[in-house]
């Protein structure tokens, strides 16, 4: 029996805003964090032991991107934030892919929820940008290195299913 070897390469994580602008200058450590804002089901239990669940079709995610203060991507994110403040038209697609694995996140509509704080110190300080994302396709995958093309296509196709619910 062969034991698969998982390999993760941080340099192969790609993050594109607006479909074409690469985000660069990530900090060492955790540099992207994606969290679903609200779980689809809330369970409640009655006094007689019956369990019911309430469905909430909330498809928003919070994306935190942490860059070092010397990253030019801070300027790009600032421009999107300023555009949104002035015109309310600062939404953009967001694409995040782990090139060494099967993690995938795509949002058709994202915006800067809150800009990074400015801190100054004796080195490059971290700057964390908080984005909100909707119209999401997501695959939470692995890095086992033995992924097949068919499996990748199935993962991508199935990640789009939640977004199609509003169209059906």
PDB file of C-alpha atoms in Angstrom:
ATOM      1  CA  UNK A   1       0.000   0.000   0.000  1.00  0.00           C
ATOM      2  CA  UNK A   2       1.368   3.372  -1.043  1.00  0.00           C
ATOM      3  CA  UNK A   3       0.928   6.226   1.390  1.00  0.00           C
ATOM      4  CA  UNK A   4       0.304   9.500  -0.492  1.00  0.00           C
ATOM      5  CA  UNK A   5       2.611  12.374   0.288  1.00  0.00           C
ATOM      6  CA  UNK A   6       0.883  15.724   0.757  1.00  0.00           C
ATOM      7  CA  UNK A   7       2.807  18.754  -0.479  1.00  0.00           C
ATOM      8  CA  UNK A   8       1.831  22.381   0.091  1.00  0.00           C
ATOM      9  CA  UNK A   9       3.734  25.215  -1.583  1.00  0.00           C
ATOM     10  CA  UNK A  10       2.709  28.669  -0.250  1.00  0.00           C
ATOM     11  CA  UNK A  11       4.278  30.400  -3.267  1.00  0.00           C
ATOM     12  CA  UNK A  12       1.759  28.623  -5.520  1.00  0.00           C
ATOM     13  CA  UNK A  13      -1.274  30.246  -3.892  1.00  0.00           C
ATOM     14  CA  UNK A  14      -2.715  32.664  -6.446  1.00  0.00           C
ATOM     15  CA  UNK A  15      -4.998  35.533  -5.506  1.00  0.00           C
ATOM     16  CA  UNK A  16      -6.442  37.740  -8.270  1.00  0.00           C
ATOM     17  CA  UNK A  17      -8.678  40.750  -7.779  1.00  0.00           C
ATOM     18  CA  UNK A  18     -10.684  42.154 -10.620  1.00  0.00           C
ATOM     19  CA  UNK A  19      -9.905  38.980 -12.537  1.00  0.00           C
ATOM     20  CA  UNK A  20      -6.431  40.114 -13.590  1.00  0.00           C
ATOM     21  CA  UNK A  21      -4.584  41.902 -10.788  1.00  0.00           C
ATOM     22  CA  UNK A  22      -2.388  39.540  -8.747  1.00  0.00           C
ATOM     23  CA  UNK A  23      -2.165  40.178  -5.017  1.00  0.00           C
ATOM     24  CA  UNK A  24       1.464  39.941  -3.927  1.00  0.00           C
ATOM     25  CA  UNK A  25       3.529  40.615  -0.825  1.00  0.00           C
ATOM     26  CA  UNK A  26       1.912  38.200   1.606  1.00  0.00           C
ATOM     27  CA  UNK A  27       3.261  37.976   5.149  1.00  0.00           C
ATOM     28  CA  UNK A  28       5.003  34.897   6.456  1.00  0.00           C
ATOM     29  CA  UNK A  29       2.477  32.711   8.279  1.00  0.00           C
ATOM     30  CA  UNK A  30      -1.275  32.892   7.682  1.00  0.00           C
ATOM     31  CA  UNK A  31      -1.828  35.253   4.758  1.00  0.00           C
ATOM     32  CA  UNK A  32      -5.324  34.322   3.519  1.00  0.00           C
ATOM     33  CA  UNK A  33      -8.256  33.301   5.687  1.00  0.00           C
ATOM     34  CA  UNK A  34     -11.711  32.512   4.239  1.00  0.00           C
ATOM     35  CA  UNK A  35     -14.696  32.105   6.567  1.00  0.00           C
ATOM     36  CA  UNK A  36     -18.375  31.508   5.793  1.00  0.00           C
ATOM     37  CA  UNK A  37     -20.369  34.218   7.569  1.00  0.00           C
ATOM     38  CA  UNK A  38     -23.429  32.168   8.467  1.00  0.00           C
ATOM     39  CA  UNK A  39     -23.886  28.433   8.478  1.00  0.00           C
ATOM     40  CA  UNK A  40     -26.792  27.255   6.312  1.00  0.00           C
ATOM     41  CA  UNK A  41     -28.573  25.396   9.113  1.00  0.00           C
ATOM     42  CA  UNK A  42     -29.357  26.214  12.724  1.00  0.00           C
ATOM     43  CA  UNK A  43     -30.619  23.305  14.811  1.00  0.00           C
ATOM     44  CA  UNK A  44     -33.095  23.653  17.648  1.00  0.00           C
ATOM     45  CA  UNK A  45     -34.364  20.982  20.031  1.00  0.00           C
ATOM     46  CA  UNK A  46     -37.808  21.087  21.579  1.00  0.00           C
ATOM     47  CA  UNK A  47     -38.536  20.010  25.146  1.00  0.00           C
ATOM     48  CA  UNK A  48     -39.829  16.648  23.912  1.00  0.00           C
ATOM     49  CA  UNK A  49     -36.561  15.927  22.059  1.00  0.00           C
ATOM     50  CA  UNK A  50     -37.637  16.725  18.513  1.00  0.00           C
ATOM     51  CA  UNK A  51     -34.842  18.324  16.539  1.00  0.00           C
ATOM     52  CA  UNK A  52     -35.671  20.809  13.831  1.00  0.00           C
ATOM     53  CA  UNK A  53     -33.447  22.876  11.682  1.00  0.00           C
ATOM     54  CA  UNK A  54     -33.843  26.290  10.153  1.00  0.00           C
ATOM     55  CA  UNK A  55     -32.332  26.972   6.750  1.00  0.00           C
ATOM     56  CA  UNK A  56     -30.745  30.343   5.995  1.00  0.00           C
ATOM     57  CA  UNK A  57     -29.590  30.923   2.418  1.00  0.00           C
ATOM     58  CA  UNK A  58     -26.790  33.338   3.322  1.00  0.00           C
ATOM     59  CA  UNK A  59     -23.977  33.009   0.784  1.00  0.00           C
ATOM     60  CA  UNK A  60     -21.570  35.642   2.142  1.00  0.00           C
ATOM     61  CA  UNK A  61     -17.981  34.960   3.112  1.00  0.00           C
ATOM     62  CA  UNK A  62     -15.340  37.015   4.891  1.00  0.00           C
ATOM     63  CA  UNK A  63     -11.882  36.964   3.324  1.00  0.00           C
ATOM     64  CA  UNK A  64      -8.896  38.293   5.253  1.00  0.00           C
ATOM     65  CA  UNK A  65      -5.767  39.001   3.226  1.00  0.00           C
ATOM     66  CA  UNK A  66      -2.630  39.900   5.175  1.00  0.00           C
ATOM     67  CA  UNK A  67       0.150  41.697   3.329  1.00  0.00           C
ATOM     68  CA  UNK A  68       3.353  43.258   4.538  1.00  0.00           C
ATOM     69  CA  UNK A  69       3.421  47.058   4.535  1.00  0.00           C
ATOM     70  CA  UNK A  70       5.836  47.177   1.590  1.00  0.00           C
ATOM     71  CA  UNK A  71       3.450  45.349  -0.771  1.00  0.00           C
ATOM     72  CA  UNK A  72       2.228  47.301  -3.816  1.00  0.00           C
ATOM     73  CA  UNK A  73      -1.033  45.341  -3.515  1.00  0.00           C
ATOM     74  CA  UNK A  74      -1.914  47.626  -0.576  1.00  0.00           C
ATOM     75  CA  UNK A  75      -2.147  50.483  -3.103  1.00  0.00           C
ATOM     76  CA  UNK A  76      -4.429  48.456  -5.398  1.00  0.00           C
ATOM     77  CA  UNK A  77      -6.746  47.449  -2.548  1.00  0.00           C
ATOM     78  CA  UNK A  78      -6.805  51.070  -1.361  1.00  0.00           C
ATOM     79  CA  UNK A  79      -7.957  52.204  -4.821  1.00  0.00           C
ATOM     80  CA  UNK A  80     -10.798  49.664  -4.849  1.00  0.00           C
ATOM     81  CA  UNK A  81     -11.825  50.787  -1.345  1.00  0.00           C
ATOM     82  CA  UNK A  82     -11.728  54.471  -2.332  1.00  0.00           C
ATOM     83  CA  UNK A  83     -13.671  53.801  -5.546  1.00  0.00           C
ATOM     84  CA  UNK A  84     -16.376  52.047  -3.534  1.00  0.00           C
ATOM     85  CA  UNK A  85     -16.537  54.881  -0.980  1.00  0.00           C
ATOM     86  CA  UNK A  86     -16.938  57.486  -3.731  1.00  0.00           C
ATOM     87  CA  UNK A  87     -19.167  55.707  -6.231  1.00  0.00           C
ATOM     88  CA  UNK A  88     -20.449  52.509  -4.570  1.00  0.00           C
ATOM     89  CA  UNK A  89     -19.016  50.737  -7.653  1.00  0.00           C
ATOM     90  CA  UNK A  90     -15.929  49.205  -6.077  1.00  0.00           C
ATOM     91  CA  UNK A  91     -17.061  45.576  -6.375  1.00  0.00           C
ATOM     92  CA  UNK A  92     -14.789  43.116  -8.153  1.00  0.00           C
ATOM     93  CA  UNK A  93     -14.403  39.388  -8.781  1.00  0.00           C
ATOM     94  CA  UNK A  94     -11.995  37.571  -6.472  1.00  0.00           C
ATOM     95  CA  UNK A  95     -10.158  34.372  -7.357  1.00  0.00           C
ATOM     96  CA  UNK A  96      -7.999  32.353  -4.933  1.00  0.00           C
ATOM     97  CA  UNK A  97      -6.440  29.018  -5.928  1.00  0.00           C
ATOM     98  CA  UNK A  98      -3.895  26.756  -4.273  1.00  0.00           C
ATOM     99  CA  UNK A  99      -1.726  25.698  -7.211  1.00  0.00           C
ATOM    100  CA  UNK A 100      -0.253  22.814  -5.228  1.00  0.00           C
ATOM    101  CA  UNK A 101      -3.657  21.505  -4.149  1.00  0.00           C
ATOM    102  CA  UNK A 102      -7.354  21.613  -4.921  1.00  0.00           C
ATOM    103  CA  UNK A 103      -8.499  24.542  -2.742  1.00  0.00           C
ATOM    104  CA  UNK A 104     -10.471  26.993  -4.857  1.00  0.00           C
ATOM    105  CA  UNK A 105     -12.423  30.145  -4.037  1.00  0.00           C
ATOM    106  CA  UNK A 106     -14.150  32.340  -6.598  1.00  0.00           C
ATOM    107  CA  UNK A 107     -16.464  35.242  -5.863  1.00  0.00           C
ATOM    108  CA  UNK A 108     -18.311  37.058  -8.614  1.00  0.00           C
ATOM    109  CA  UNK A 109     -18.905  40.027  -6.329  1.00  0.00           C
ATOM    110  CA  UNK A 110     -16.450  41.103  -3.631  1.00  0.00           C
ATOM    111  CA  UNK A 111     -15.675  44.394  -1.945  1.00  0.00           C
ATOM    112  CA  UNK A 112     -13.417  45.858   0.721  1.00  0.00           C
ATOM    113  CA  UNK A 113     -15.357  45.607   3.980  1.00  0.00           C
ATOM    114  CA  UNK A 114     -12.666  47.389   5.975  1.00  0.00           C
ATOM    115  CA  UNK A 115      -9.238  48.649   4.970  1.00  0.00           C
ATOM    116  CA  UNK A 116      -6.065  47.612   6.719  1.00  0.00           C
ATOM    117  CA  UNK A 117      -4.853  49.576   9.708  1.00  0.00           C
ATOM    118  CA  UNK A 118      -1.648  51.524   9.283  1.00  0.00           C
ATOM    119  CA  UNK A 119       1.038  50.597  11.793  1.00  0.00           C
ATOM    120  CA  UNK A 120       4.654  51.693  11.753  1.00  0.00           C
ATOM    121  CA  UNK A 121       7.563  49.925  13.357  1.00  0.00           C
ATOM    122  CA  UNK A 122      11.159  48.999  12.696  1.00  0.00           C
ATOM    123  CA  UNK A 123      10.256  46.622   9.871  1.00  0.00           C
ATOM    124  CA  UNK A 124       7.541  45.663   7.414  1.00  0.00           C
ATOM    125  CA  UNK A 125       4.386  45.529   9.488  1.00  0.00           C
ATOM    126  CA  UNK A 126       1.431  43.265   8.591  1.00  0.00           C
ATOM    127  CA  UNK A 127      -1.655  44.856   7.034  1.00  0.00           C
ATOM    128  CA  UNK A 128      -4.859  42.828   7.106  1.00  0.00           C
ATOM    129  CA  UNK A 129      -7.585  43.704   4.607  1.00  0.00           C
ATOM    130  CA  UNK A 130     -11.112  42.427   5.267  1.00  0.00           C
ATOM    131  CA  UNK A 131     -13.198  41.659   2.188  1.00  0.00           C
ATOM    132  CA  UNK A 132     -16.784  40.450   1.849  1.00  0.00           C
ATOM    133  CA  UNK A 133     -17.683  38.054  -0.936  1.00  0.00           C
ATOM    134  CA  UNK A 134     -20.914  36.774  -2.495  1.00  0.00           C
ATOM    135  CA  UNK A 135     -21.800  34.699  -5.560  1.00  0.00           C
ATOM    136  CA  UNK A 136     -19.221  32.182  -4.392  1.00  0.00           C
ATOM    137  CA  UNK A 137     -17.912  28.922  -5.809  1.00  0.00           C
ATOM    138  CA  UNK A 138     -15.703  27.121  -3.307  1.00  0.00           C
ATOM    139  CA  UNK A 139     -13.846  23.850  -2.994  1.00  0.00           C
ATOM    140  CA  UNK A 140     -12.124  22.988   0.270  1.00  0.00           C
ATOM    141  CA  UNK A 141      -9.630  20.437  -0.915  1.00  0.00           C
ATOM    142  CA  UNK A 142      -6.328  18.889  -0.067  1.00  0.00           C
ATOM    143  CA  UNK A 143      -2.731  18.697  -1.193  1.00  0.00           C
ATOM    144  CA  UNK A 144      -2.236  14.969  -1.719  1.00  0.00           C
ATOM    145  CA  UNK A 145      -0.499  15.465  -5.076  1.00  0.00           C
ATOM    146  CA  UNK A 146      -2.384  12.637  -6.767  1.00  0.00           C
ATOM    147  CA  UNK A 147      -5.342  14.606  -8.040  1.00  0.00           C
ATOM    148  CA  UNK A 148      -6.784  13.497 -11.342  1.00  0.00           C
ATOM    149  CA  UNK A 149      -8.078  15.934 -13.940  1.00  0.00           C
ATOM    150  CA  UNK A 150     -11.577  14.394 -13.768  1.00  0.00           C
ATOM    151  CA  UNK A 151     -11.590  14.781  -9.993  1.00  0.00           C
ATOM    152  CA  UNK A 152     -10.494  18.428 -10.306  1.00  0.00           C
ATOM    153  CA  UNK A 153     -13.292  19.132 -12.792  1.00  0.00           C
ATOM    154  CA  UNK A 154     -15.857  17.468 -10.516  1.00  0.00           C
ATOM    155  CA  UNK A 155     -14.632  19.529  -7.560  1.00  0.00           C
ATOM    156  CA  UNK A 156     -14.925  22.757  -9.525  1.00  0.00           C
ATOM    157  CA  UNK A 157     -18.350  21.850 -10.952  1.00  0.00           C
ATOM    158  CA  UNK A 158     -19.748  20.837  -7.556  1.00  0.00           C
ATOM    159  CA  UNK A 159     -18.421  24.035  -5.956  1.00  0.00           C
ATOM    160  CA  UNK A 160     -20.669  26.062  -8.281  1.00  0.00           C
ATOM    161  CA  UNK A 161     -23.862  24.245  -7.232  1.00  0.00           C
ATOM    162  CA  UNK A 162     -24.713  26.455  -4.214  1.00  0.00           C
ATOM    163  CA  UNK A 163     -24.573  29.545  -6.428  1.00  0.00           C
ATOM    164  CA  UNK A 164     -26.956  27.997  -8.916  1.00  0.00           C
ATOM    165  CA  UNK A 165     -29.637  27.591  -6.252  1.00  0.00           C
ATOM    166  CA  UNK A 166     -30.737  31.188  -6.710  1.00  0.00           C
ATOM    167  CA  UNK A 167     -31.098  30.711 -10.450  1.00  0.00           C
ATOM    168  CA  UNK A 168     -33.299  27.601 -10.310  1.00  0.00           C
TER     169      UNK A 168
END
